Short mmCIF file of C-alpha atoms in Angstrom, two decimals:
data_model
loop_
_atom_site.label_atom_id
_atom_site.label_comp_id
_atom_site.label_asym_id
_atom_site.label_seq_id
_atom_site.Cartn_x
_atom_site.Cartn_y
_atom_site.Cartn_z
CA MET A 341 30.80 -9.10 -63.74
CA GLY A 342 27.40 -8.25 -62.19
CA GLU A 343 26.37 -6.22 -59.17
CA TYR A 344 25.99 -7.86 -55.77
CA PHE A 345 23.66 -6.77 -52.98
CA CYS A 346 23.56 -7.50 -49.25
CA GLY A 347 20.93 -10.08 -48.36
CA SER A 348 20.07 -8.32 -45.05
CA CYS A 349 19.90 -4.63 -45.82
CA GLY A 350 19.88 -4.57 -49.64
CA ARG A 351 22.90 -2.28 -50.06
CA ARG A 352 25.23 -2.64 -53.03
CA LEU A 353 28.41 -4.57 -52.28
CA GLY A 354 31.83 -3.99 -53.73
CA PRO A 355 33.38 -6.70 -55.94
CA GLU A 356 35.77 -7.92 -53.22
CA ALA A 357 33.59 -7.24 -50.11
CA ARG A 358 33.47 -9.93 -47.43
CA PHE A 359 31.16 -7.94 -45.09
CA CYS A 360 28.44 -5.39 -45.77
CA ALA A 361 29.73 -1.95 -44.81
CA ALA A 362 26.25 -0.80 -43.72
CA CYS A 363 25.02 -3.64 -41.52
CA GLY A 364 28.09 -5.84 -41.00
CA THR A 365 26.54 -9.02 -42.40
CA ALA A 366 29.02 -11.55 -43.82
CA VAL A 367 28.80 -11.95 -47.59
CA PRO A 368 28.55 -15.57 -48.81
CA GLU A 369 31.74 -16.77 -50.58
CA ALA A 370 29.81 -17.78 -53.63
CA ALA A 371 28.84 -14.17 -54.23
CA THR A 372 32.40 -12.81 -53.89
CA GLN A 373 34.33 -15.55 -55.71
CA GLY A 374 31.96 -15.95 -58.57
CA ALA A 375 31.24 -19.65 -58.16
CA PRO A 376 30.05 -21.41 -61.25
CA GLY A 377 26.37 -21.00 -61.80
CA ALA A 378 26.09 -18.17 -59.26
CA GLY A 379 25.33 -15.02 -61.10
CA PRO A 380 24.80 -11.62 -59.62
CA LEU A 381 22.27 -11.40 -56.85
CA PRO A 382 18.97 -9.84 -57.83
CA PRO A 383 18.34 -6.30 -56.59
CA PRO A 384 16.25 -6.02 -53.43
CA PRO A 385 12.54 -5.59 -53.92
CA ARG A 386 11.22 -2.08 -54.11
CA TYR A 387 8.83 -1.22 -51.32
CA ALA A 388 6.06 1.29 -51.59
CA ALA A 389 6.62 4.65 -49.96
CA PRO A 390 5.38 4.78 -46.37
CA TYR A 391 2.18 6.55 -45.60
CA PRO A 392 2.59 10.31 -45.25
CA PRO A 393 2.54 11.52 -41.67
CA GLY A 394 -0.88 12.51 -40.44
CA PRO A 395 -1.78 15.67 -38.62
CA ALA A 396 -0.12 16.20 -35.28
CA ALA A 397 -2.13 14.61 -32.50
CA TYR A 398 -3.27 16.60 -29.55
CA GLY A 399 -1.30 14.76 -26.93
CA ALA A 400 -1.94 14.91 -23.25
CA PRO A 401 0.07 17.45 -21.33
CA TYR A 402 3.18 16.27 -19.59
CA PRO A 403 2.28 14.02 -16.68
CA THR A 404 2.75 15.48 -13.25
CA PRO A 405 5.25 13.62 -11.10
CA TYR A 406 2.91 13.66 -8.10
CA ALA A 407 -0.68 14.47 -7.28
CA PRO A 408 -1.43 18.05 -6.24
CA PRO A 409 -1.72 18.42 -2.48
CA ARG A 410 -5.21 18.18 -1.06
CA PRO A 411 -6.38 21.05 1.06
CA GLY A 412 -6.45 19.82 4.64
CA MET A 413 -8.63 20.55 7.61
CA ASN A 414 -9.49 24.22 7.96
CA GLY A 415 -7.82 25.78 11.00
CA TYR A 416 -10.68 28.18 11.70
CA ALA A 417 -13.10 25.23 11.86
CA ILE A 418 -10.93 23.51 14.46
CA ALA A 419 -10.60 26.74 16.46
CA SER A 420 -14.35 27.28 16.32
CA LEU A 421 -15.13 23.87 17.75
CA VAL A 422 -12.42 24.04 20.41
CA LEU A 423 -13.47 27.52 21.59
CA SER A 424 -17.12 26.55 21.71
CA LEU A 425 -16.35 23.49 23.87
CA VAL A 426 -13.67 24.92 26.13
CA SER A 427 -15.37 28.15 27.07
CA LEU A 428 -18.99 27.16 26.83
CA CYS A 429 -20.09 30.51 28.17
CA GLY A 430 -18.47 33.87 27.60
CA ILE A 431 -16.23 35.41 25.00
CA GLY A 432 -15.29 31.97 23.64
CA SER A 433 -18.84 31.50 22.36
CA ILE A 434 -18.68 34.74 20.38
CA LEU A 435 -15.26 33.82 18.95
CA ALA A 436 -16.55 30.33 18.08
CA ILE A 437 -19.39 31.86 16.05
CA VAL A 438 -17.03 34.25 14.26
CA PHE A 439 -14.39 31.59 13.49
CA GLY A 440 -17.06 29.11 12.39
CA ASN A 441 -18.48 31.55 9.85
CA MET A 442 -14.98 32.41 8.60
CA ALA A 443 -14.25 28.71 8.19
CA LYS A 444 -17.47 28.07 6.26
CA ARG A 445 -16.65 30.94 3.87
CA GLN A 446 -13.09 29.71 3.29
CA ILE A 447 -14.20 26.13 2.71
CA ARG A 448 -16.82 27.28 0.23
CA THR A 449 -14.38 29.43 -1.78
CA GLU A 450 -11.04 27.60 -1.48
CA GLY A 451 -12.13 24.05 -0.77
CA GLY A 452 -10.94 21.87 2.05
CA GLU A 453 -12.38 19.90 4.89
CA GLY A 454 -13.97 20.85 8.18
CA SER A 455 -17.41 22.09 7.24
CA GLY A 456 -19.00 19.86 9.87
CA LEU A 457 -16.61 21.10 12.56
CA ALA A 458 -17.41 24.70 11.66
CA THR A 459 -21.15 24.03 11.80
CA ALA A 460 -20.81 22.31 15.18
CA GLY A 461 -18.72 25.22 16.49
CA ILE A 462 -21.35 27.73 15.33
CA ILE A 463 -24.24 25.79 16.90
CA ILE A 464 -22.47 25.19 20.22
CA GLY A 465 -21.33 28.82 20.23
CA TRP A 466 -24.91 30.06 19.83
CA VAL A 467 -26.11 27.70 22.57
CA GLY A 468 -23.38 29.01 24.87
CA LEU A 469 -24.28 32.61 24.02
CA VAL A 470 -27.96 31.95 24.79
CA ILE A 471 -26.94 30.43 28.14
CA VAL A 472 -24.82 33.51 28.96
CA VAL A 473 -27.68 35.89 28.09
CA ALA A 474 -30.21 33.85 30.08
CA TYR A 475 -27.86 33.75 33.06
CA ALA A 476 -27.30 37.51 32.85
CA ILE A 477 -31.04 38.21 32.76
CA PHE A 478 -31.68 35.85 35.65
CA PHE A 479 -28.77 37.21 37.74
CA PHE A 480 -29.51 40.89 37.18
CA GLY A 481 -33.19 40.24 37.77
CA PHE A 482 -32.44 38.93 41.24
CA VAL A 483 -30.00 41.71 42.03
CA LEU A 484 -32.39 44.44 40.93
CA ASN A 485 -35.30 42.75 42.62
CA ALA A 486 -33.35 42.37 45.86
CA ARG A 487 -32.57 46.08 45.99
CA THR A 488 -36.11 47.22 45.44
CA THR A 489 -37.82 44.72 47.66
CA ARG A 490 -38.16 45.67 51.33
CA THR A 491 -38.18 43.09 53.92
CA TYR A 492 -40.02 43.87 57.14
CA PRO A 493 -38.86 42.49 60.45
#
């Protein structure tokens, strides 16, 4: 009696097997009962060995589940613009200049938005400071001039 092989997976079958033990495929009756003219099944074809594995690929790093947060609007830039507009003259102008320069430095080093707001705050702050200085010179000029000037009846 010859050897029989599974037609699906190519495994050797026992002499009385009705199903392949490896893949579960039904064995034809002619192969198990030895029908006349049906000899043993030929062995499965031999396949060439698969290609050897290549070098490990440099894969991309694990994907991030979400995009990194974008730096938002710089708070010092907002404060600079608000102070320069609210208190056009006085201490607000000086604080607007200081906060505007701090905002520009932070935006340059850490990134973010608000460079235009910081620039506007600086410019309006300087304009307000010039107005305060001009007003002070004008006011004290009149006060000092009024004290030294004599009016005759």
